[in-house]
Short mmCIF file of C-alpha atoms and ligand atoms in Angstrom, two decimals:
data_model
loop_
_atom_site.label_atom_id
_atom_site.label_comp_id
_atom_site.label_asym_id
_atom_site.label_seq_id
_atom_site.Cartn_x
_atom_site.Cartn_y
_atom_site.Cartn_z
CA MET D 1 28.25 34.54 63.59
CA THR D 2 29.42 34.67 67.58
CA ASP D 3 28.22 36.43 69.96
CA GLN D 4 31.58 38.91 70.38
CA THR D 5 31.07 39.50 66.08
CA PRO D 6 30.33 42.60 65.82
CA PHE D 7 27.33 43.74 63.77
CA VAL D 8 28.94 45.56 62.23
CA GLU D 9 32.90 46.29 61.64
CA ILE D 10 35.01 48.72 60.10
CA ARG D 11 39.62 48.20 60.39
CA HIS D 12 41.41 51.06 59.80
CA ALA D 13 39.23 52.85 56.65
CA GLN D 14 42.03 54.64 55.12
CA LYS D 15 41.18 55.69 51.54
CA SER D 16 43.81 58.91 49.36
CA TYR D 17 42.55 60.42 46.50
CA GLY D 18 45.91 61.13 44.89
CA ASP D 19 48.27 62.86 47.64
CA LEU D 20 44.48 63.69 49.36
CA GLU D 21 44.10 61.28 52.52
CA VAL D 22 40.11 61.85 52.53
CA LEU D 23 39.86 58.84 54.80
CA LYS D 24 42.50 57.94 58.04
CA ASP D 25 42.58 54.82 59.84
CA ILE D 26 38.87 54.95 60.92
CA SER D 27 37.82 52.17 62.92
CA LEU D 28 33.90 51.50 64.08
CA THR D 29 31.82 48.80 65.33
CA VAL D 30 27.76 48.90 64.97
CA GLN D 31 25.95 46.66 66.76
CA ARG D 32 22.69 45.68 65.33
CA GLY D 33 20.38 47.59 65.68
CA GLU D 34 22.01 50.34 66.45
CA ILE D 35 21.51 53.79 64.81
CA VAL D 36 24.59 55.52 64.20
CA ALA D 37 24.99 59.41 62.76
CA ILE D 38 27.46 60.56 61.03
CA ILE D 39 28.54 64.48 61.52
CA GLY D 40 30.90 67.30 60.25
CA PRO D 41 31.56 69.75 57.90
CA SER D 42 31.19 70.00 54.58
CA GLY D 43 33.84 67.52 53.25
CA SER D 44 34.91 65.89 56.35
CA GLY D 45 34.71 62.37 54.48
CA LYS D 46 31.14 61.44 56.20
CA SER D 47 30.52 60.23 52.74
CA THR D 48 33.57 59.05 51.87
CA LEU D 49 33.02 56.78 54.81
CA LEU D 50 29.42 55.67 53.91
CA ARG D 51 29.59 54.72 50.35
CA ALA D 52 33.12 52.44 51.85
CA ILE D 53 31.22 50.71 53.32
CA ASN D 54 29.42 48.77 49.69
CA ASP D 55 32.59 49.35 48.49
CA LEU D 56 30.65 51.66 46.17
CA ASP D 57 33.98 54.50 47.06
CA PRO D 58 36.46 51.50 47.96
CA LEU D 59 39.09 51.91 50.55
CA THR D 60 42.33 52.29 49.38
CA GLY D 61 43.37 50.22 52.51
CA GLY D 62 42.34 48.76 56.05
CA GLU D 63 38.54 47.08 55.69
CA ILE D 64 35.17 46.39 55.80
CA LEU D 65 32.90 43.28 57.52
CA LEU D 66 29.26 42.10 57.70
CA GLU D 67 28.80 39.98 60.23
CA GLY D 68 32.02 39.49 59.76
CA VAL D 69 32.52 39.22 56.52
CA GLN D 70 34.45 41.27 54.72
CA VAL D 71 32.50 43.50 52.35
CA ASN D 72 36.10 44.98 50.41
CA LYS D 73 37.27 41.69 49.44
CA THR D 74 40.48 42.00 46.62
CA LEU D 75 39.01 38.83 44.32
CA PRO D 76 39.32 38.12 40.45
CA HIS D 77 37.33 40.50 38.80
CA ARG D 78 33.92 38.29 38.22
CA GLN D 79 34.02 36.76 41.20
CA TYR D 80 33.95 39.60 42.97
CA GLU D 81 31.45 41.48 40.98
CA LYS D 82 28.65 37.47 42.72
CA HIS D 83 30.31 38.90 45.94
CA ILE D 84 29.79 42.45 46.03
CA ASN D 85 26.24 42.04 44.31
CA ALA D 86 25.45 39.99 47.04
CA MET D 87 26.46 41.80 49.82
CA ARG D 88 24.88 45.21 48.22
CA GLN D 89 21.87 42.94 48.20
CA GLN D 90 22.77 43.38 52.26
CA ILE D 91 22.79 47.04 52.77
CA GLY D 92 20.59 49.83 51.66
CA MET D 93 21.54 52.69 50.49
CA VAL D 94 19.03 55.56 50.37
CA PHE D 95 21.50 59.11 48.20
CA GLN D 96 20.75 62.97 49.18
CA HIS D 97 19.68 62.89 45.09
CA PHE D 98 17.24 60.53 45.25
CA ASN D 99 18.25 58.57 42.38
CA LEU D 100 14.78 57.20 41.68
CA PHE D 101 14.75 55.73 37.76
CA PRO D 102 13.00 58.15 36.48
CA HIS D 103 11.82 56.18 33.80
CA LEU D 104 10.15 53.47 35.90
CA ASN D 105 6.87 54.39 38.17
CA VAL D 106 7.43 54.48 41.62
CA ARG D 107 5.73 50.33 41.45
CA ASP D 108 8.83 49.54 39.29
CA ASN D 109 11.42 50.88 40.54
CA VAL D 110 10.69 49.82 44.32
CA THR D 111 9.76 45.73 42.52
CA MET D 112 12.31 45.66 39.65
CA ALA D 113 15.49 44.97 41.84
CA PRO D 114 13.94 42.06 43.98
CA LYS D 115 12.51 40.56 40.83
CA LEU D 116 15.26 40.53 39.07
CA LEU D 117 17.80 39.13 41.86
CA LYS D 118 15.37 36.79 43.59
CA GLY D 119 13.65 36.12 40.75
CA ILE D 120 10.18 36.44 43.00
CA SER D 121 7.04 36.57 40.13
CA SER D 122 4.80 39.29 39.22
CA LYS D 123 2.25 39.22 41.21
CA GLU D 124 4.64 38.75 44.68
CA ALA D 125 6.02 42.58 43.29
CA ASP D 126 2.70 43.31 43.45
CA LYS D 127 2.62 42.36 47.00
CA LEU D 128 6.07 43.95 47.92
CA ALA D 129 5.66 46.32 46.14
CA GLU D 130 2.38 47.96 48.12
CA GLU D 131 3.62 46.91 51.68
CA GLN D 132 6.54 48.79 51.00
CA LEU D 133 4.38 51.85 49.90
CA ASN D 134 2.65 51.95 52.80
CA HIS D 135 5.08 51.22 55.12
CA VAL D 136 5.85 54.77 53.54
CA GLY D 137 2.49 56.39 53.01
CA MET D 138 3.03 56.15 49.26
CA LEU D 139 0.49 53.76 48.18
CA GLU D 140 -1.56 56.26 46.55
CA ARG D 141 0.95 56.98 44.35
CA ILE D 142 2.10 53.56 42.94
CA ASP D 143 1.31 54.03 39.11
CA TYR D 144 2.94 57.67 39.65
CA TYR D 145 6.13 58.36 37.88
CA PRO D 146 9.00 60.11 39.83
CA SER D 147 8.85 63.65 37.45
CA GLN D 148 5.65 63.44 39.42
CA LEU D 149 6.51 63.35 42.56
CA SER D 150 7.58 65.59 44.98
CA GLY D 151 11.28 65.78 46.69
CA GLY D 152 9.58 64.11 50.08
CA GLN D 153 7.83 61.71 47.95
CA LYS D 154 10.73 60.55 45.94
CA GLN D 155 12.86 59.85 49.28
CA ARG D 156 10.08 58.06 50.94
CA VAL D 157 10.51 56.11 47.27
CA ALA D 158 13.18 55.26 47.30
CA ILE D 159 13.58 54.07 50.42
CA ALA D 160 10.90 52.19 50.02
CA ARG D 161 13.12 50.56 46.53
CA ALA D 162 16.41 50.33 49.29
CA LEU D 163 13.98 48.84 51.75
CA ALA D 164 12.36 45.78 48.99
CA MET D 165 15.33 43.58 49.12
CA GLN D 166 14.67 43.28 53.47
CA PRO D 167 18.40 45.27 53.46
CA LYS D 168 19.83 44.11 57.19
CA LEU D 169 21.94 47.63 56.92
CA MET D 170 20.97 50.75 56.17
CA LEU D 171 23.09 54.04 54.47
CA PHE D 172 21.58 57.47 55.09
CA ASP D 173 23.45 60.49 52.49
CA GLU D 174 22.00 63.18 53.70
CA ALA D 175 18.27 62.55 53.14
CA THR D 176 17.07 65.42 54.00
CA SER D 177 19.71 67.87 52.33
CA ALA D 178 18.70 68.54 49.27
CA LEU D 179 14.38 69.32 50.21
CA ASP D 180 12.38 72.47 50.63
CA PRO D 181 11.91 72.35 54.81
CA GLU D 182 9.09 71.82 55.05
CA LEU D 183 9.35 68.26 53.79
CA VAL D 184 11.84 67.23 55.47
CA GLU D 185 9.40 65.88 58.02
CA GLU D 186 7.81 63.40 56.59
CA VAL D 187 10.85 62.13 55.76
CA ASN D 188 12.28 61.93 59.10
CA LEU D 189 9.10 60.71 59.80
CA VAL D 190 10.01 57.36 57.27
CA MET D 191 13.35 57.14 59.39
CA LYS D 192 11.77 57.16 63.13
CA LYS D 193 9.01 54.90 62.00
CA LEU D 194 12.24 52.01 60.57
CA ALA D 195 14.48 52.24 63.83
CA GLU D 196 11.10 52.54 65.81
CA GLU D 197 10.99 48.68 64.31
CA HIS D 198 15.47 48.73 64.96
CA MET D 199 16.05 48.38 61.36
CA THR D 200 20.62 49.22 61.78
CA MET D 201 21.08 51.74 60.27
CA ILE D 202 24.16 54.60 59.68
CA ILE D 203 22.94 58.33 58.52
CA VAL D 204 25.37 61.35 57.54
CA THR D 205 22.50 64.08 58.61
CA HIS D 206 23.62 67.26 58.87
CA GLU D 207 20.35 68.33 61.33
CA MET D 208 21.25 67.77 64.82
CA ASP D 209 17.80 67.88 66.05
CA PHE D 210 16.93 64.78 64.29
CA ALA D 211 20.67 62.65 65.33
CA ALA D 212 19.36 63.93 68.62
CA SER D 213 16.73 61.97 68.64
CA VAL D 214 16.36 58.87 66.30
CA CYS D 215 19.94 58.05 67.32
CA ASP D 216 21.21 55.95 70.35
CA ARG D 217 25.75 57.18 69.41
CA VAL D 218 27.28 59.72 67.48
CA LEU D 219 30.53 60.66 65.70
CA PHE D 220 31.58 63.25 64.50
CA MET D 221 33.77 63.61 61.76
CA ASP D 222 36.39 66.54 60.45
CA GLN D 223 39.62 66.22 58.31
CA GLY D 224 38.96 62.59 57.35
CA VAL D 225 38.99 61.47 61.40
CA VAL D 226 36.27 61.05 63.71
CA VAL D 227 36.22 63.57 66.40
CA GLU D 228 34.49 62.44 69.03
CA GLU D 229 31.55 59.69 69.51
CA GLY D 230 28.93 58.78 71.91
CA PRO D 231 25.38 59.28 73.00
CA PRO D 232 23.43 62.19 71.67
CA GLU D 233 23.25 63.87 74.93
CA LYS D 234 26.70 63.65 75.20
CA ILE D 235 28.15 65.13 72.11
CA PHE D 236 25.73 67.73 71.82
CA LYS D 237 25.54 69.24 75.27
CA ASN D 238 29.32 68.16 76.66
CA PRO D 239 31.57 67.52 74.04
CA ASP D 240 35.47 66.44 75.07
CA MET D 241 36.99 68.34 71.82
CA ASP D 242 37.14 71.69 70.44
CA ARG D 243 36.98 70.87 67.27
CA THR D 244 33.57 69.45 68.12
CA LYS D 245 32.37 72.39 70.55
CA GLU D 246 33.38 74.80 67.89
CA PHE D 247 31.14 72.74 64.80
CA LEU D 248 28.38 72.68 67.14
CA ARG D 249 28.50 76.34 67.64
CA LYS D 250 29.41 76.90 63.74
CA HIS D 251 25.96 75.40 63.15
CA LEU D 252 23.73 76.56 65.66
CA ALA D 253 24.67 79.91 64.67
CA GLY D 254 24.38 78.52 60.78
CA SER D 255 20.94 76.84 61.12
CA LYS D 256 19.30 79.65 63.23
CA MET X 1 3.95 68.64 -25.18
CA GLY X 2 2.17 69.73 -21.49
CA LEU X 3 1.47 67.78 -18.56
CA ASP X 4 -1.17 65.72 -18.53
CA PHE X 5 -1.77 64.20 -14.84
CA SER X 6 -4.24 61.94 -16.38
CA VAL X 7 -2.39 58.81 -17.29
CA VAL X 8 -1.35 58.50 -12.81
CA PRO X 9 -4.02 56.19 -12.14
CA SER X 10 -3.85 53.85 -14.54
CA PHE X 11 -0.57 52.96 -12.88
CA ALA X 12 -2.06 53.27 -8.65
CA ASP X 13 -1.52 49.74 -8.18
CA ALA X 14 1.54 49.36 -9.12
CA LEU X 15 3.00 52.95 -7.43
CA LEU X 16 0.85 51.61 -4.01
CA ILE X 17 2.76 48.04 -4.24
CA GLY X 18 5.44 51.10 -5.14
CA VAL X 19 4.21 51.82 -0.44
CA LEU X 20 4.10 49.56 0.36
CA TRP X 21 7.49 48.19 -0.83
CA THR X 22 9.04 51.35 0.50
CA ILE X 23 7.84 51.52 3.94
CA ALA X 24 8.54 47.75 4.41
CA ILE X 25 12.01 48.04 3.71
CA THR X 26 11.82 51.45 5.70
CA VAL X 27 10.44 49.85 8.69
CA CYS X 28 13.06 46.42 9.09
CA ALA X 29 15.78 48.57 8.29
CA ALA X 30 15.00 51.61 11.00
CA LEU X 31 14.30 48.55 13.60
CA LEU X 32 17.77 47.29 12.32
CA SER X 33 18.76 50.41 12.99
CA PHE X 34 17.31 50.68 16.24
CA PHE X 35 18.14 47.78 17.73
CA GLY X 36 22.18 47.22 16.09
CA GLY X 37 22.37 51.03 16.76
CA ILE X 38 21.62 50.02 21.09
CA LEU X 39 24.12 47.53 20.24
CA PHE X 40 27.10 49.23 18.88
CA ALA X 41 26.85 51.53 21.11
CA VAL X 42 27.27 49.46 23.76
CA ILE X 43 30.45 47.62 21.72
CA ALA X 44 32.49 50.85 21.07
CA LEU X 45 31.03 51.61 24.50
CA TYR X 46 32.55 48.69 27.00
CA ALA X 47 33.54 45.61 25.04
CA PRO X 48 36.79 44.53 25.21
CA TRP X 49 39.99 46.31 22.78
CA PHE X 50 40.19 43.38 19.68
CA LEU X 51 36.21 44.00 19.61
CA ARG X 52 36.34 47.73 20.44
CA LEU X 53 38.79 48.21 17.13
CA PRO X 54 37.16 46.15 14.02
CA PHE X 55 33.98 47.91 15.53
CA ARG X 56 35.62 51.18 14.68
CA PHE X 57 36.99 49.97 11.34
CA PHE X 58 33.47 49.05 10.34
CA ALA X 59 32.56 52.82 11.70
CA TRP X 60 34.19 54.17 9.82
CA LEU X 61 34.06 52.36 6.57
CA PHE X 62 29.52 52.80 7.22
CA MET X 63 30.07 56.42 7.41
CA GLY X 64 33.19 57.38 5.53
CA THR X 65 31.76 56.52 2.50
CA PRO X 66 28.29 56.29 -0.46
CA LEU X 67 25.76 54.05 1.18
CA LEU X 68 24.69 53.58 -2.14
CA LEU X 69 28.44 52.03 -3.02
CA GLN X 70 27.25 49.37 0.15
CA LEU X 71 25.01 48.47 -1.35
CA PHE X 72 26.37 47.10 -4.05
CA LEU X 73 28.74 46.00 -1.90
CA ILE X 74 26.22 43.74 -0.25
CA TYR X 75 24.28 42.86 -2.52
CA PHE X 76 27.14 42.59 -5.75
CA GLY X 77 29.89 42.11 -4.22
CA LEU X 78 29.05 38.93 -1.53
CA VAL X 79 27.58 37.36 -4.91
CA GLU X 80 31.52 36.77 -5.03
CA LEU X 81 31.51 35.74 -2.24
CA GLY X 82 29.06 32.84 -2.24
CA ILE X 83 26.31 35.07 -0.27
CA ASP X 84 23.99 35.64 -2.42
CA LEU X 85 21.80 37.71 -0.33
CA PRO X 86 17.62 38.89 -2.61
CA ALA X 87 18.06 42.40 -2.69
CA PHE X 88 14.92 43.19 0.25
CA VAL X 89 17.61 41.79 2.30
CA ALA X 90 20.46 42.75 1.30
CA GLY X 91 18.71 46.42 1.26
CA VAL X 92 17.38 46.25 4.98
CA ILE X 93 20.87 45.10 5.93
CA GLY X 94 22.88 48.05 4.00
CA LEU X 95 20.47 50.51 5.03
CA GLY X 96 20.28 49.37 8.81
CA LEU X 97 23.94 49.39 9.31
CA HIS X 98 23.50 52.72 7.44
CA PHE X 99 21.91 54.69 9.93
CA ALA X 100 22.61 52.13 12.70
CA VAL X 101 26.15 53.74 12.56
CA TYR X 102 24.97 56.85 12.83
CA ASN X 103 21.97 55.82 15.75
CA SER X 104 25.14 54.66 17.60
CA GLU X 105 26.83 57.20 17.58
CA LEU X 106 24.07 59.32 19.26
CA ILE X 107 23.01 56.64 21.95
CA GLN X 108 27.41 56.68 23.08
CA THR X 109 26.58 60.75 23.85
CA ALA X 110 23.64 60.40 25.71
CA ILE X 111 25.14 56.34 27.81
CA VAL X 112 27.19 58.98 29.18
CA ALA X 113 25.78 61.17 30.21
CA VAL X 114 23.55 60.17 32.13
CA ASP X 115 23.13 60.75 35.85
CA LYS X 116 26.25 58.95 37.38
CA GLY X 117 23.68 58.13 40.47
CA GLN X 118 21.77 56.11 38.41
CA MET X 119 23.59 52.62 37.84
CA GLU X 120 24.65 53.93 41.65
CA ALA X 121 21.83 53.35 42.98
CA ALA X 122 21.27 50.55 40.25
CA ARG X 123 24.40 48.49 42.17
CA THR X 124 24.19 49.56 45.69
CA LEU X 125 20.67 47.79 45.36
CA GLY X 126 22.37 44.22 43.93
CA LEU X 127 22.45 44.45 39.76
CA SER X 128 25.08 43.92 38.51
CA ARG X 129 26.62 46.45 35.64
CA PRO X 130 25.46 44.36 33.24
CA GLN X 131 21.90 44.25 34.48
CA ALA X 132 22.00 48.04 35.56
CA LEU X 133 22.96 49.76 31.78
CA ILE X 134 20.38 47.05 29.92
CA ARG X 135 17.66 47.82 32.72
CA VAL X 136 18.07 51.63 33.34
CA VAL X 137 21.60 53.70 32.16
CA ILE X 138 19.99 52.88 28.36
CA PRO X 139 16.23 53.26 28.50
CA GLN X 140 16.88 56.32 30.03
CA ALA X 141 19.76 57.44 27.28
CA VAL X 142 17.49 55.50 23.87
CA ARG X 143 14.33 57.91 25.62
CA ASP X 144 17.04 61.18 25.37
CA VAL X 145 17.46 60.60 21.45
CA ILE X 146 14.24 60.11 20.60
CA PRO X 147 14.11 63.10 18.16
CA PRO X 148 17.78 62.66 16.75
CA ILE X 149 17.36 59.30 16.27
CA GLY X 150 13.72 59.51 14.60
CA ASN X 151 15.23 62.19 12.30
CA ASN X 152 17.77 59.76 11.31
CA MET X 153 14.62 57.20 10.67
CA ILE X 154 13.37 60.32 8.32
CA ALA X 155 16.54 60.20 6.66
CA LEU X 156 16.60 56.15 6.13
CA LEU X 157 13.09 56.42 4.91
CA LYS X 158 14.28 58.98 1.85
CA ASP X 159 17.44 57.22 1.61
CA SER X 160 15.91 54.14 0.88
CA ALA X 161 15.12 55.12 -2.11
CA LEU X 162 19.01 54.72 -3.42
CA VAL X 163 17.57 50.29 -3.26
CA SER X 164 15.65 50.83 -6.38
CA VAL X 165 19.54 50.61 -8.25
CA ILE X 166 20.10 47.06 -6.50
CA GLY X 167 15.84 46.53 -8.17
CA VAL X 168 13.87 46.46 -5.12
CA SER X 169 10.47 48.03 -6.75
CA GLU X 170 10.01 50.42 -4.20
CA LEU X 171 8.14 53.40 -4.84
CA THR X 172 11.51 54.61 -7.00
CA LEU X 173 11.94 51.85 -8.58
CA SER X 174 7.55 51.69 -9.68
CA ALA X 175 8.02 54.95 -11.08
CA GLN X 176 10.76 54.72 -13.20
CA LEU X 177 8.70 51.23 -14.75
CA ALA X 178 6.12 53.85 -15.01
CA ILE X 179 8.02 56.61 -16.91
CA GLY X 180 9.55 53.77 -18.91
CA ARG X 181 6.40 52.51 -19.92
CA THR X 182 4.73 56.21 -20.57
CA TYR X 183 8.00 58.65 -21.10
CA ARG X 184 5.97 61.27 -18.53
CA PRO X 185 8.55 61.82 -16.20
CA PHE X 186 7.46 64.38 -14.29
CA GLU X 187 4.45 62.83 -13.63
CA PHE X 188 5.40 60.15 -11.67
CA TYR X 189 8.52 61.63 -10.06
CA ALA X 190 6.12 63.77 -8.71
CA ALA X 191 3.45 62.16 -7.90
CA ALA X 192 6.32 59.13 -5.98
CA ALA X 193 7.22 62.91 -4.82
CA VAL X 194 3.95 63.07 -3.77
CA LEU X 195 3.66 59.77 -1.69
CA TYR X 196 7.06 60.05 -0.43
CA TYR X 197 5.70 63.55 1.67
CA ILE X 198 2.67 61.58 2.58
CA ILE X 199 4.66 58.16 4.09
CA ASN X 200 6.69 60.76 5.66
CA LEU X 201 3.66 62.21 7.14
CA GLY X 202 2.90 58.88 9.29
CA MET X 203 6.30 58.97 10.58
CA GLU X 204 6.37 61.97 12.03
CA ALA X 205 2.81 61.36 13.27
CA VAL X 206 4.84 57.70 15.15
CA LEU X 207 7.58 59.79 16.05
CA ARG X 208 5.25 62.59 18.31
CA ARG X 209 3.09 59.76 20.18
CA ILE X 210 6.53 58.21 20.83
CA GLU X 211 8.24 61.19 21.74
CA ARG X 212 5.13 61.79 24.16
CA ARG X 213 5.01 58.38 25.41
CA THR X 214 8.05 59.11 27.28
CA GLN X 215 7.56 62.30 28.36
CA LEU X 216 6.31 61.77 31.87
CA SER X 217 8.91 58.93 32.24
CA ARG X 218 11.72 61.97 32.44
N1 ADP M 1 36.22 61.44 43.29
C1 ADP M 1 37.12 62.49 43.97
N2 ADP M 1 37.56 62.22 43.72
C2 ADP M 1 39.15 63.23 44.51
N3 ADP M 1 38.70 64.21 45.50
C3 ADP M 1 37.47 63.66 46.46
C4 ADP M 1 36.87 62.32 45.12
N4 ADP M 1 35.64 62.46 46.25
C5 ADP M 1 35.45 62.88 47.36
N5 ADP M 1 36.91 63.52 47.52
C6 ADP M 1 37.15 64.54 48.77
O1 ADP M 1 37.32 63.74 49.82
C7 ADP M 1 36.79 64.47 50.77
C8 ADP M 1 35.68 64.37 51.45
O2 ADP M 1 34.54 63.96 50.27
P1 ADP M 1 33.30 63.52 51.49
O3 ADP M 1 33.45 62.45 51.57
O4 ADP M 1 32.02 63.30 50.05
O5 ADP M 1 32.75 64.61 52.07
P2 ADP M 1 31.21 64.62 53.11
O6 ADP M 1 30.16 63.87 52.80
O7 ADP M 1 31.99 65.02 54.60
O8 ADP M 1 30.83 66.67 53.12
C9 ADP M 1 36.88 66.49 49.90
O9 ADP M 1 37.86 66.25 49.84
C10 ADP M 1 36.30 65.93 48.54
O10 ADP M 1 36.72 66.90 47.53
MG1 MG M 2 28.32 63.92 51.76
#
């Protein structure tokens, strides 16, 4: 990787479901350590774009590159599986509905993938679980099952689970949208902590205050295109585009 | 002529041995039907057509024909092909595969019903599809069908009486042998019924324990 190679590069991303074009020629680069927020109305393609980055929702056109390596390569099935599993180990993802494994306790949720994929011993795995859970303030709940946790606690465990694979990049898809308002802050604090540690993050969010305080850059998406992007001060205080102004006005009216 | 249960205790040993054989064949067939059920479910859902089609035929055979006939076929029929199984083994295979097919139907439905987010979360961590199925999806599917699988296992216990016809000296056959010696069918069939019922209670207790253990993991 040369200095010019962007950390994450999205080139002409295009995605259609039948006749419905959900992503329309989106290009975007993210530098190492950068924190990018994606905002926009529901149905604008934010999740689709995020999920294209680890090829969970494969693009119908365009390329995704991580450190210059194409993620969405076209390969024979078995080679593709090997390639994509290796790429995904480097890309952590956090979902709106947590998707913790309910049949495993917190410790095993965190250690299953590293044990299976990195061949670490049980002892190393225990140490890893303790470290990662301590990091998100969930160490005391290490032997609990997900069904015994609040939404905020579940999401913190889900973040620890992703971090346990030591990803280079973290993707968050409305990580706090399913939470009761009083539980949002504990998750935001964990994400802020990651930001301070210079984790590269792409964050789809509805929380403008959070985006403004944590992110280096904000993208406003609407109807499958990036309408406008820039530093949070610019996008939130003084956007150029009418669609951005409109969205922010409606959004602020809605959330007050 | 009145009933006389006083003849029963003198056959207590024979009946007890019958109980042990019934438990042995039930436990072995139950394990086969459980793991076989998981395997069949995976074949039915994910195997390529050249495995899936023969499997469909096999499932149809086991669901559409009498268990008794299947036992005859396995025990007596296979001898013609040079496969001479001991009666106990033939009984375990017949009962086990028969109920494996029924368990597989339950498990297939449950696998499909597991939240799609579970597979996604596992794949996102870098697990392969087979790894995600084995570690994440199938355990949850099996957990979800423990109660109906338990019902199948109770049915299996009761159907284990059928293996008496191929000469496994389980409880029903033991009772029949005692009747042959004493001409007291009511007493010994009733005694066998009570013993089946007791085994049944034991099985239900075990199943309830397993269900309770999986409570937290939902
Ligand atoms: N599997 C799918 N099949 C068809 N349309 C889909 C599918 N997934 C998403 N869409 C459509 O794609 C558009 C963008 O969806 P999404 O990326 O989830 O938006 P956002 O996350 O911004 O709310 C929506 O119109 C949605 O209905
Ligand atoms: Mg979305």
